[in-house]
């Protein structure tokens, strides 16, 4: 059995260096619009992501909020991260609107 090397330095890329995902398929599995906003589950490239939300950034532009988890320090930390292009964000919003009817 091979021995796993789990050590090493963690290097994080800056947001400018991160690439956007190439979306091959996207499906909105569930969408709910209530007083608190729009919440939805989606499947992207075969990976299901539950607990997403649609929100506005500081500039008032819509963005896809991915699930997060509250840490022991009462701060929220992302469970997963995907960088969407502006066009992909628009397409996902259109799919959410279609799902909501």
Short mmCIF file of N, CA, C and O in Angstrom, two decimals, residues 41-99:
data_model
loop_
_atom_site.label_atom_id
_atom_site.label_comp_id
_atom_site.label_asym_id
_atom_site.label_seq_id
_atom_site.Cartn_x
_atom_site.Cartn_y
_atom_site.Cartn_z
N UNK A 41 -30.94 24.81 -4.99
CA UNK A 41 -29.97 23.73 -5.12
C UNK A 41 -29.70 23.56 -6.60
O UNK A 41 -30.62 23.70 -7.42
N UNK A 42 -28.46 23.28 -6.96
CA UNK A 42 -28.14 23.12 -8.38
C UNK A 42 -27.14 21.99 -8.58
O UNK A 42 -26.45 21.59 -7.65
N UNK A 43 -27.12 21.49 -9.81
CA UNK A 43 -26.14 20.48 -10.20
C UNK A 43 -25.34 21.07 -11.35
O UNK A 43 -25.90 21.45 -12.38
N UNK A 44 -24.03 21.19 -11.15
CA UNK A 44 -23.13 21.74 -12.17
C UNK A 44 -22.12 20.66 -12.54
O UNK A 44 -21.43 20.13 -11.67
N UNK A 45 -22.08 20.35 -13.82
CA UNK A 45 -21.15 19.33 -14.33
C UNK A 45 -21.23 18.03 -13.53
O UNK A 45 -20.22 17.40 -13.25
N UNK A 46 -22.45 17.67 -13.10
CA UNK A 46 -22.66 16.43 -12.38
C UNK A 46 -22.44 16.51 -10.88
O UNK A 46 -22.62 15.52 -10.18
N UNK A 47 -22.07 17.68 -10.35
CA UNK A 47 -21.84 17.84 -8.91
C UNK A 47 -23.01 18.63 -8.32
O UNK A 47 -23.27 19.77 -8.72
N UNK A 48 -23.73 18.01 -7.37
CA UNK A 48 -24.88 18.67 -6.76
C UNK A 48 -24.42 19.56 -5.61
O UNK A 48 -23.64 19.13 -4.75
N UNK A 49 -24.89 20.79 -5.60
CA UNK A 49 -24.56 21.76 -4.55
C UNK A 49 -25.87 22.24 -3.93
O UNK A 49 -26.66 22.91 -4.58
N UNK A 50 -26.08 21.88 -2.67
CA UNK A 50 -27.29 22.29 -1.95
C UNK A 50 -27.01 23.54 -1.12
O UNK A 50 -25.89 23.74 -0.65
N UNK A 51 -28.04 24.35 -0.94
CA UNK A 51 -27.93 25.50 -0.04
C UNK A 51 -27.34 26.75 -0.65
O UNK A 51 -26.69 27.53 0.04
N UNK A 52 -27.57 26.97 -1.95
CA UNK A 52 -27.08 28.19 -2.62
C UNK A 52 -28.12 29.30 -2.45
O UNK A 52 -29.28 29.05 -2.16
N UNK A 53 -27.69 30.53 -2.64
CA UNK A 53 -28.63 31.64 -2.62
C UNK A 53 -28.23 32.68 -3.66
O UNK A 53 -27.09 32.73 -4.11
N UNK A 54 -29.20 33.47 -4.03
CA UNK A 54 -28.98 34.55 -4.98
C UNK A 54 -28.98 35.84 -4.19
O UNK A 54 -29.90 36.12 -3.42
N UNK A 55 -27.91 36.62 -4.31
CA UNK A 55 -27.76 37.83 -3.51
C UNK A 55 -27.19 38.95 -4.37
O UNK A 55 -26.89 38.75 -5.55
N UNK A 56 -27.07 40.12 -3.79
CA UNK A 56 -26.48 41.28 -4.48
C UNK A 56 -25.13 41.59 -3.85
O UNK A 56 -24.97 41.55 -2.63
N UNK A 57 -24.15 41.93 -4.69
CA UNK A 57 -22.84 42.32 -4.15
C UNK A 57 -22.86 43.79 -3.76
O UNK A 57 -23.90 44.45 -3.82
N UNK A 58 -21.72 44.34 -3.38
CA UNK A 58 -21.63 45.73 -2.93
C UNK A 58 -22.04 46.73 -4.00
O UNK A 58 -22.51 47.82 -3.70
N UNK A 59 -21.85 46.33 -5.28
CA UNK A 59 -22.20 47.21 -6.40
C UNK A 59 -23.65 47.05 -6.84
O UNK A 59 -24.07 47.66 -7.81
N UNK A 60 -24.40 46.18 -6.16
CA UNK A 60 -25.80 45.95 -6.52
C UNK A 60 -25.98 44.94 -7.65
O UNK A 60 -27.08 44.79 -8.16
N UNK A 61 -24.92 44.25 -8.03
CA UNK A 61 -24.99 43.24 -9.07
C UNK A 61 -25.31 41.88 -8.45
O UNK A 61 -24.79 41.55 -7.39
N UNK A 62 -26.14 41.06 -9.12
CA UNK A 62 -26.45 39.75 -8.56
C UNK A 62 -25.25 38.81 -8.61
O UNK A 62 -24.44 38.88 -9.52
N UNK A 63 -25.15 37.95 -7.59
CA UNK A 63 -24.12 36.92 -7.59
C UNK A 63 -24.67 35.66 -6.94
O UNK A 63 -25.66 35.70 -6.20
N UNK A 64 -24.03 34.54 -7.24
CA UNK A 64 -24.43 33.25 -6.71
C UNK A 64 -23.70 33.03 -5.38
O UNK A 64 -22.47 32.97 -5.34
N UNK A 65 -24.45 32.94 -4.30
CA UNK A 65 -23.88 32.66 -2.99
C UNK A 65 -23.86 31.16 -2.77
O UNK A 65 -24.89 30.50 -2.84
N UNK A 66 -22.69 30.62 -2.53
CA UNK A 66 -22.54 29.19 -2.32
C UNK A 66 -22.63 28.87 -0.82
O UNK A 66 -22.46 29.75 0.01
N UNK A 67 -22.90 27.61 -0.46
CA UNK A 67 -23.11 27.27 0.95
C UNK A 67 -21.88 27.56 1.82
O UNK A 67 -20.75 27.46 1.35
N UNK A 68 -22.17 27.91 3.07
CA UNK A 68 -21.10 28.15 4.04
C UNK A 68 -21.49 27.51 5.36
O UNK A 68 -22.65 27.12 5.56
N UNK A 69 -20.53 27.42 6.25
CA UNK A 69 -20.75 26.78 7.54
C UNK A 69 -20.18 27.68 8.63
O UNK A 69 -19.10 28.24 8.47
N UNK A 70 -20.91 27.81 9.73
CA UNK A 70 -20.48 28.65 10.84
C UNK A 70 -19.42 27.94 11.65
O UNK A 70 -19.59 26.80 12.08
N UNK A 71 -18.30 28.62 11.87
CA UNK A 71 -17.21 28.05 12.65
C UNK A 71 -17.37 28.32 14.13
O UNK A 71 -18.29 29.01 14.56
N UNK A 72 -16.46 27.78 14.93
CA UNK A 72 -16.51 27.97 16.38
C UNK A 72 -16.31 29.42 16.77
O UNK A 72 -16.70 29.83 17.86
N UNK A 73 -15.71 30.20 15.88
CA UNK A 73 -15.49 31.62 16.14
C UNK A 73 -16.66 32.50 15.68
O UNK A 73 -16.55 33.70 15.60
N UNK A 74 -17.78 31.87 15.33
CA UNK A 74 -19.00 32.53 14.86
C UNK A 74 -18.85 33.21 13.51
O UNK A 74 -19.69 34.02 13.14
N UNK A 75 -17.79 32.93 12.78
CA UNK A 75 -17.62 33.42 11.42
C UNK A 75 -18.05 32.33 10.46
O UNK A 75 -18.00 31.14 10.80
N UNK A 76 -18.49 32.73 9.27
CA UNK A 76 -18.92 31.76 8.27
C UNK A 76 -17.79 31.48 7.29
O UNK A 76 -17.10 32.39 6.84
N UNK A 77 -17.62 30.19 6.96
CA UNK A 77 -16.57 29.75 6.06
C UNK A 77 -17.19 28.96 4.91
O UNK A 77 -18.12 28.19 5.11
N UNK A 78 -16.68 29.16 3.69
CA UNK A 78 -17.27 28.47 2.53
C UNK A 78 -17.08 26.96 2.60
O UNK A 78 -16.03 26.47 3.04
N UNK A 79 -18.11 26.25 2.18
CA UNK A 79 -18.05 24.80 2.09
C UNK A 79 -17.42 24.41 0.75
O UNK A 79 -16.70 23.44 0.66
N UNK A 80 -17.70 25.19 -0.27
CA UNK A 80 -17.11 24.98 -1.59
C UNK A 80 -16.97 26.34 -2.27
O UNK A 80 -17.55 27.32 -1.82
N UNK A 81 -16.21 26.38 -3.33
CA UNK A 81 -16.03 27.64 -4.05
C UNK A 81 -15.96 27.38 -5.55
O UNK A 81 -15.24 26.48 -5.98
N UNK A 82 -16.72 28.15 -6.29
CA UNK A 82 -16.67 28.13 -7.75
C UNK A 82 -16.68 29.58 -8.20
O UNK A 82 -17.48 30.38 -7.74
N UNK A 83 -15.79 29.90 -9.09
CA UNK A 83 -15.78 31.24 -9.66
C UNK A 83 -16.55 31.20 -10.97
O UNK A 83 -16.16 30.52 -11.91
N UNK A 84 -17.68 31.91 -11.02
CA UNK A 84 -18.52 31.96 -12.21
C UNK A 84 -18.20 33.19 -13.04
O UNK A 84 -17.95 34.26 -12.49
N UNK A 85 -18.24 33.05 -14.35
CA UNK A 85 -18.10 34.21 -15.22
C UNK A 85 -19.42 34.99 -15.16
O UNK A 85 -20.45 34.47 -14.70
N UNK A 86 -19.41 36.22 -15.63
CA UNK A 86 -20.63 37.03 -15.66
C UNK A 86 -21.71 36.40 -16.51
O UNK A 86 -22.88 36.40 -16.15
N UNK A 87 -21.31 35.83 -17.65
CA UNK A 87 -22.29 35.18 -18.54
C UNK A 87 -22.89 33.95 -17.88
O UNK A 87 -24.09 33.71 -17.99
N UNK A 88 -22.06 33.16 -17.19
CA UNK A 88 -22.57 31.97 -16.51
C UNK A 88 -23.52 32.35 -15.38
O UNK A 88 -24.54 31.69 -15.17
N UNK A 89 -23.20 33.42 -14.67
CA UNK A 89 -24.09 33.89 -13.61
C UNK A 89 -25.45 34.25 -14.19
O UNK A 89 -26.49 33.88 -13.65
N UNK A 90 -25.46 34.96 -15.32
CA UNK A 90 -26.72 35.33 -15.98
C UNK A 90 -27.50 34.09 -16.40
O UNK A 90 -28.72 34.03 -16.23
N UNK A 91 -26.81 33.08 -16.94
CA UNK A 91 -27.49 31.85 -17.36
C UNK A 91 -28.10 31.13 -16.17
O UNK A 91 -29.23 30.63 -16.24
N UNK A 92 -27.37 31.07 -15.07
CA UNK A 92 -27.89 30.40 -13.87
C UNK A 92 -29.10 31.15 -13.33
O UNK A 92 -30.10 30.54 -12.93
N UNK A 93 -29.06 32.48 -13.34
CA UNK A 93 -30.20 33.28 -12.88
C UNK A 93 -31.41 33.02 -13.76
O UNK A 93 -32.53 32.89 -13.27
N UNK A 94 -31.21 32.91 -15.08
CA UNK A 94 -32.31 32.59 -15.99
C UNK A 94 -32.91 31.23 -15.66
O UNK A 94 -34.14 31.07 -15.66
N UNK A 95 -32.07 30.24 -15.36
CA UNK A 95 -32.56 28.91 -15.00
C UNK A 95 -33.35 28.96 -13.69
O UNK A 95 -34.37 28.26 -13.54
N UNK A 96 -32.90 29.77 -12.74
CA UNK A 96 -33.63 29.91 -11.47
C UNK A 96 -34.99 30.53 -11.73
O UNK A 96 -36.01 30.06 -11.19
N UNK A 97 -35.04 31.58 -12.55
CA UNK A 97 -36.31 32.23 -12.88
C UNK A 97 -37.27 31.25 -13.56
O UNK A 97 -38.48 31.25 -13.26
N UNK A 98 -36.75 30.42 -14.45
CA UNK A 98 -37.58 29.40 -15.11
C UNK A 98 -38.13 28.41 -14.09
O UNK A 98 -39.30 28.02 -14.15
N UNK A 99 -37.29 27.99 -13.14
CA UNK A 99 -37.71 27.03 -12.13
C UNK A 99 -38.79 27.62 -11.22
O UNK A 99 -39.73 26.92 -10.83
#
